[in-house]
PDB file of N, CA and C in Angstrom:
ATOM      1  N   MET U   1     -89.767-101.342 -11.487  1.00  0.00           N
ATOM      2  CA  MET U   1     -91.059-101.319 -10.805  1.00  0.00           C
ATOM      3  C   MET U   1     -91.225-100.044  -9.977  1.00  0.00           C
ATOM      4  N   LYS U   2     -90.196 -99.695  -9.267  1.00  0.00           N
ATOM      5  CA  LYS U   2     -90.262 -98.502  -8.427  1.00  0.00           C
ATOM      6  C   LYS U   2     -90.568 -97.264  -9.265  1.00  0.00           C
ATOM      7  N   MET U   3     -89.899 -97.152 -10.397  1.00  0.00           N
ATOM      8  CA  MET U   3     -90.110 -96.002 -11.276  1.00  0.00           C
ATOM      9  C   MET U   3     -91.553 -95.946 -11.742  1.00  0.00           C
ATOM     10  N   MET U   4     -92.086 -97.091 -12.132  1.00  0.00           N
ATOM     11  CA  MET U   4     -93.465 -97.155 -12.601  1.00  0.00           C
ATOM     12  C   MET U   4     -94.412 -96.696 -11.494  1.00  0.00           C
ATOM     13  N   MET U   5     -94.188 -97.205 -10.296  1.00  0.00           N
ATOM     14  CA  MET U   5     -95.032 -96.831  -9.169  1.00  0.00           C
ATOM     15  C   MET U   5     -94.964 -95.329  -8.915  1.00  0.00           C
ATOM     16  N   MET U   6     -93.760 -94.810  -8.948  1.00  0.00           N
ATOM     17  CA  MET U   6     -93.582 -93.378  -8.724  1.00  0.00           C
ATOM     18  C   MET U   6     -94.323 -92.562  -9.775  1.00  0.00           C
ATOM     19  N   MET U   7     -94.174 -92.970 -11.020  1.00  0.00           N
ATOM     20  CA  MET U   7     -94.852 -92.279 -12.114  1.00  0.00           C
ATOM     21  C   MET U   7     -96.355 -92.304 -11.915  1.00  0.00           C
ATOM     22  N   MET U   8     -96.850 -93.463 -11.564  1.00  0.00           N
ATOM     23  CA  MET U   8     -98.279 -93.609 -11.338  1.00  0.00           C
ATOM     24  C   MET U   8     -98.756 -92.703 -10.207  1.00  0.00           C
ATOM     25  N   THR U   9     -97.990 -92.673  -9.149  1.00  0.00           N
ATOM     26  CA  THR U   9     -98.359 -91.842  -7.995  1.00  0.00           C
ATOM     27  C   THR U   9     -98.358 -90.362  -8.372  1.00  0.00           C
ATOM     28  N   THR U  10     -97.377 -89.970  -9.174  1.00  0.00           N
ATOM     29  CA  THR U  10     -97.289 -88.567  -9.588  1.00  0.00           C
ATOM     30  C   THR U  10     -98.455 -88.201 -10.494  1.00  0.00           C
ATOM     31  N   THR U  11     -98.792 -89.130 -11.408  1.00  0.00           N
ATOM     32  CA  THR U  11     -99.885 -88.855 -12.340  1.00  0.00           C
ATOM     33  C   THR U  11    -101.220 -88.813 -11.611  1.00  0.00           C
ATOM     34  N   THR U  12    -101.443 -89.842 -10.780  1.00  0.00           N
ATOM     35  CA  THR U  12    -102.713 -89.894 -10.042  1.00  0.00           C
ATOM     36  C   THR U  12    -102.470 -90.346  -8.611  1.00  0.00           C
ATOM     37  N   PRO U  13    -102.889 -89.546  -7.649  1.00  0.00           N
ATOM     38  CA  PRO U  13    -102.682 -89.902  -6.239  1.00  0.00           C
ATOM     39  C   PRO U  13    -103.345 -91.233  -5.887  1.00  0.00           C
ATOM     40  N   MET U  14    -104.573 -91.400  -6.386  1.00  0.00           N
ATOM     41  CA  MET U  14    -105.318 -92.621  -6.096  1.00  0.00           C
ATOM     42  C   MET U  14    -105.027 -93.677  -7.154  1.00  0.00           C
ATOM     43  N   MET U  15    -104.343 -94.742  -6.738  1.00  0.00           N
ATOM     44  CA  MET U  15    -104.005 -95.801  -7.682  1.00  0.00           C
ATOM     45  C   MET U  15    -105.209 -96.724  -7.893  1.00  0.00           C
ATOM     46  N   THR U  16    -105.771 -96.646  -9.087  1.00  0.00           N
ATOM     47  CA  THR U  16    -106.923 -97.478  -9.407  1.00  0.00           C
ATOM     48  C   THR U  16    -106.505 -98.625 -10.322  1.00  0.00           C
ATOM     49  N   THR U  17    -107.383 -99.583 -10.460  1.00  0.00           N
ATOM     50  CA  THR U  17    -107.088-100.749 -11.295  1.00  0.00           C
ATOM     51  C   THR U  17    -106.982-100.357 -12.762  1.00  0.00           C
ATOM     52  N   THR U  18    -107.825 -99.429 -13.176  1.00  0.00           N
ATOM     53  CA  THR U  18    -107.824 -98.995 -14.575  1.00  0.00           C
ATOM     54  C   THR U  18    -106.465 -98.406 -14.968  1.00  0.00           C
ATOM     55  N   THR U  19    -105.946 -97.549 -14.126  1.00  0.00           N
ATOM     56  CA  THR U  19    -104.652 -96.922 -14.410  1.00  0.00           C
ATOM     57  C   THR U  19    -103.550 -97.972 -14.486  1.00  0.00           C
ATOM     58  N   THR U  20    -103.587 -98.913 -13.578  1.00  0.00           N
ATOM     59  CA  THR U  20    -102.571 -99.969 -13.566  1.00  0.00           C
ATOM     60  C   THR U  20    -102.638-100.790 -14.845  1.00  0.00           C
ATOM     61  N   ILE U  21    -103.859-101.117 -15.248  1.00  0.00           N
ATOM     62  CA  ILE U  21    -104.039-101.897 -16.478  1.00  0.00           C
ATOM     63  C   ILE U  21    -103.518-101.119 -17.678  1.00  0.00           C
ATOM     64  N   ILE U  22    -103.845 -99.851 -17.734  1.00  0.00           N
ATOM     65  CA  ILE U  22    -103.401 -99.002 -18.852  1.00  0.00           C
ATOM     66  C   ILE U  22    -101.876 -98.945 -18.897  1.00  0.00           C
ATOM     67  N   THR U  23    -101.264 -98.739 -17.752  1.00  0.00           N
ATOM     68  CA  THR U  23     -99.807 -98.662 -17.685  1.00  0.00           C
ATOM     69  C   THR U  23     -99.171 -99.983 -18.123  1.00  0.00           C
ATOM     70  N   MET U  24     -99.748-101.074 -17.677  1.00  0.00           N
ATOM     71  CA  MET U  24     -99.242-102.399 -18.052  1.00  0.00           C
ATOM     72  C   MET U  24     -99.332-102.590 -19.562  1.00  0.00           C
ATOM     73  N   MET U  25    -100.443-102.207 -20.120  1.00  0.00           N
ATOM     74  CA  MET U  25    -100.660-102.335 -21.564  1.00  0.00           C
ATOM     75  C   MET U  25     -99.628-101.510 -22.328  1.00  0.00           C
ATOM     76  N   MET U  26     -99.396-100.299 -21.854  1.00  0.00           N
ATOM     77  CA  MET U  26     -98.419 -99.426 -22.494  1.00  0.00           C
ATOM     78  C   MET U  26     -97.030-100.043 -22.451  1.00  0.00           C
ATOM     79  N   LEU U  27     -96.676-100.596 -21.311  1.00  0.00           N
ATOM     80  CA  LEU U  27     -95.380-101.234 -21.148  1.00  0.00           C
ATOM     81  C   LEU U  27     -95.244-102.415 -22.095  1.00  0.00           C
ATOM     82  N   LEU U  28     -96.289-103.186 -22.206  1.00  0.00           N
ATOM     83  CA  LEU U  28     -96.285-104.349 -23.106  1.00  0.00           C
ATOM     84  C   LEU U  28     -96.104-103.897 -24.550  1.00  0.00           C
ATOM     85  N   LEU U  29     -96.787-102.844 -24.914  1.00  0.00           N
ATOM     86  CA  LEU U  29     -96.676-102.312 -26.271  1.00  0.00           C
ATOM     87  C   LEU U  29     -95.254-101.840 -26.549  1.00  0.00           C
ATOM     88  N   LEU U  30     -94.669-101.169 -25.575  1.00  0.00           N
ATOM     89  CA  LEU U  30     -93.298-100.690 -25.718  1.00  0.00           C
ATOM     90  C   LEU U  30     -92.327-101.851 -25.905  1.00  0.00           C
ATOM     91  N   LEU U  31     -92.529-102.881 -25.117  1.00  0.00           N
ATOM     92  CA  LEU U  31     -91.686-104.063 -25.216  1.00  0.00           C
ATOM     93  C   LEU U  31     -91.812-104.698 -26.594  1.00  0.00           C
ATOM     94  N   LEU U  32     -93.022-104.784 -27.082  1.00  0.00           N
ATOM     95  CA  LEU U  32     -93.266-105.355 -28.412  1.00  0.00           C
ATOM     96  C   LEU U  32     -92.566-104.522 -29.484  1.00  0.00           C
ATOM     97  N   LEU U  33     -92.652-103.225 -29.350  1.00  0.00           N
ATOM     98  CA  LEU U  33     -92.000-102.330 -30.309  1.00  0.00           C
ATOM     99  C   LEU U  33     -90.489-102.529 -30.294  1.00  0.00           C
ATOM    100  N   MET U  34     -89.938-102.630 -29.120  1.00  0.00           N
ATOM    101  CA  MET U  34     -88.501-102.842 -28.977  1.00  0.00           C
ATOM    102  C   MET U  34     -88.081-104.148 -29.640  1.00  0.00           C
ATOM    103  N   MET U  35     -88.861-105.183 -29.407  1.00  0.00           N
ATOM    104  CA  MET U  35     -88.575-106.490 -29.999  1.00  0.00           C
ATOM    105  C   MET U  35     -88.607-106.408 -31.522  1.00  0.00           C
ATOM    106  N   MET U  36     -89.583-105.706 -32.046  1.00  0.00           N
ATOM    107  CA  MET U  36     -89.721-105.550 -33.496  1.00  0.00           C
ATOM    108  C   MET U  36     -88.509-104.823 -34.071  1.00  0.00           C
ATOM    109  N   ILE U  37     -88.083-103.774 -33.401  1.00  0.00           N
ATOM    110  CA  ILE U  37     -86.924-102.998 -33.846  1.00  0.00           C
ATOM    111  C   ILE U  37     -85.674-103.878 -33.836  1.00  0.00           C
ATOM    112  N   LEU U  38     -85.521-104.646 -32.769  1.00  0.00           N
ATOM    113  CA  LEU U  38     -84.367-105.528 -32.650  1.00  0.00           C
ATOM    114  C   LEU U  38     -84.345-106.543 -33.784  1.00  0.00           C
ATOM    115  N   MET U  39     -85.497-107.103 -34.067  1.00  0.00           N
ATOM    116  CA  MET U  39     -85.615-108.091 -35.142  1.00  0.00           C
ATOM    117  C   MET U  39     -85.229-107.463 -36.483  1.00  0.00           C
ATOM    118  N   MET U  40     -85.708-106.276 -36.716  1.00  0.00           N
ATOM    119  CA  MET U  40     -85.400-105.569 -37.957  1.00  0.00           C
ATOM    120  C   MET U  40     -83.904-105.313 -38.074  1.00  0.00           C
ATOM    121  N   MET U  41     -83.298-104.890 -36.997  1.00  0.00           N
ATOM    122  CA  MET U  41     -81.865-104.636 -36.981  1.00  0.00           C
ATOM    123  C   MET U  41     -81.086-105.911 -37.294  1.00  0.00           C
ATOM    124  N   MET U  42     -81.501-106.991 -36.689  1.00  0.00           N
ATOM    125  CA  MET U  42     -80.846-108.277 -36.925  1.00  0.00           C
ATOM    126  C   MET U  42     -80.950-108.668 -38.399  1.00  0.00           C
ATOM    127  N   MET U  43     -82.098-108.478 -38.959  1.00  0.00           N
ATOM    128  CA  MET U  43     -82.328-108.809 -40.372  1.00  0.00           C
ATOM    129  C   MET U  43     -81.416-107.979 -41.264  1.00  0.00           C
ATOM    130  N   ILE U  44     -81.328-106.703 -40.979  1.00  0.00           N
ATOM    131  CA  ILE U  44     -80.473-105.801 -41.760  1.00  0.00           C
ATOM    132  C   ILE U  44     -79.017-106.236 -41.645  1.00  0.00           C
ATOM    133  N   MET U  45     -78.613-106.557 -40.428  1.00  0.00           N
ATOM    134  CA  MET U  45     -77.236-106.993 -40.197  1.00  0.00           C
ATOM    135  C   MET U  45     -76.936-108.259 -40.995  1.00  0.00           C
ATOM    136  N   MET U  46     -77.864-109.178 -40.968  1.00  0.00           N
ATOM    137  CA  MET U  46     -77.695-110.432 -41.710  1.00  0.00           C
ATOM    138  C   MET U  46     -77.543-110.148 -43.198  1.00  0.00           C
ATOM    139  N   MET U  47     -78.355-109.251 -43.708  1.00  0.00           N
ATOM    140  CA  MET U  47     -78.312-108.886 -45.125  1.00  0.00           C
ATOM    141  C   MET U  47     -76.953-108.296 -45.479  1.00  0.00           C
ATOM    142  N   ILE U  48     -76.468-107.411 -44.635  1.00  0.00           N
ATOM    143  CA  ILE U  48     -75.171-106.767 -44.869  1.00  0.00           C
ATOM    144  C   ILE U  48     -74.057-107.823 -44.821  1.00  0.00           C
ATOM    145  N   MET U  49     -74.138-108.692 -43.852  1.00  0.00           N
ATOM    146  CA  MET U  49     -73.120-109.729 -43.696  1.00  0.00           C
ATOM    147  C   MET U  49     -73.101-110.651 -44.910  1.00  0.00           C
ATOM    148  N   ASN U  50     -74.259-111.013 -45.385  1.00  0.00           N
ATOM    149  CA  ASN U  50     -74.342-111.884 -46.554  1.00  0.00           C
ATOM    150  C   ASN U  50     -73.660-111.239 -47.754  1.00  0.00           C
ATOM    151  N   ARG U  51     -73.855-109.966 -47.905  1.00  0.00           N
ATOM    152  CA  ARG U  51     -73.223-109.253 -49.008  1.00  0.00           C
ATOM    153  C   ARG U  51     -71.722-109.175 -48.773  1.00  0.00           C
TER     154      ARG U  51
END
C-alpha cells in the first residue's frame, strides 16, 4: 500500500478519485494476469508429470 501511495504521489501531487480508480483497476488486471500465468504453469506441470 505504501508503495502504491508513493507512486501515486510522485505521478500526481493531487490525489483524485479517478487516479485511485485507475490504479486499482491496473492492480486488479495485474493480479488476474498473474493468476492466469500460474494456472498455465500448473497445467503444463501436470502434463509433464502425466507423461
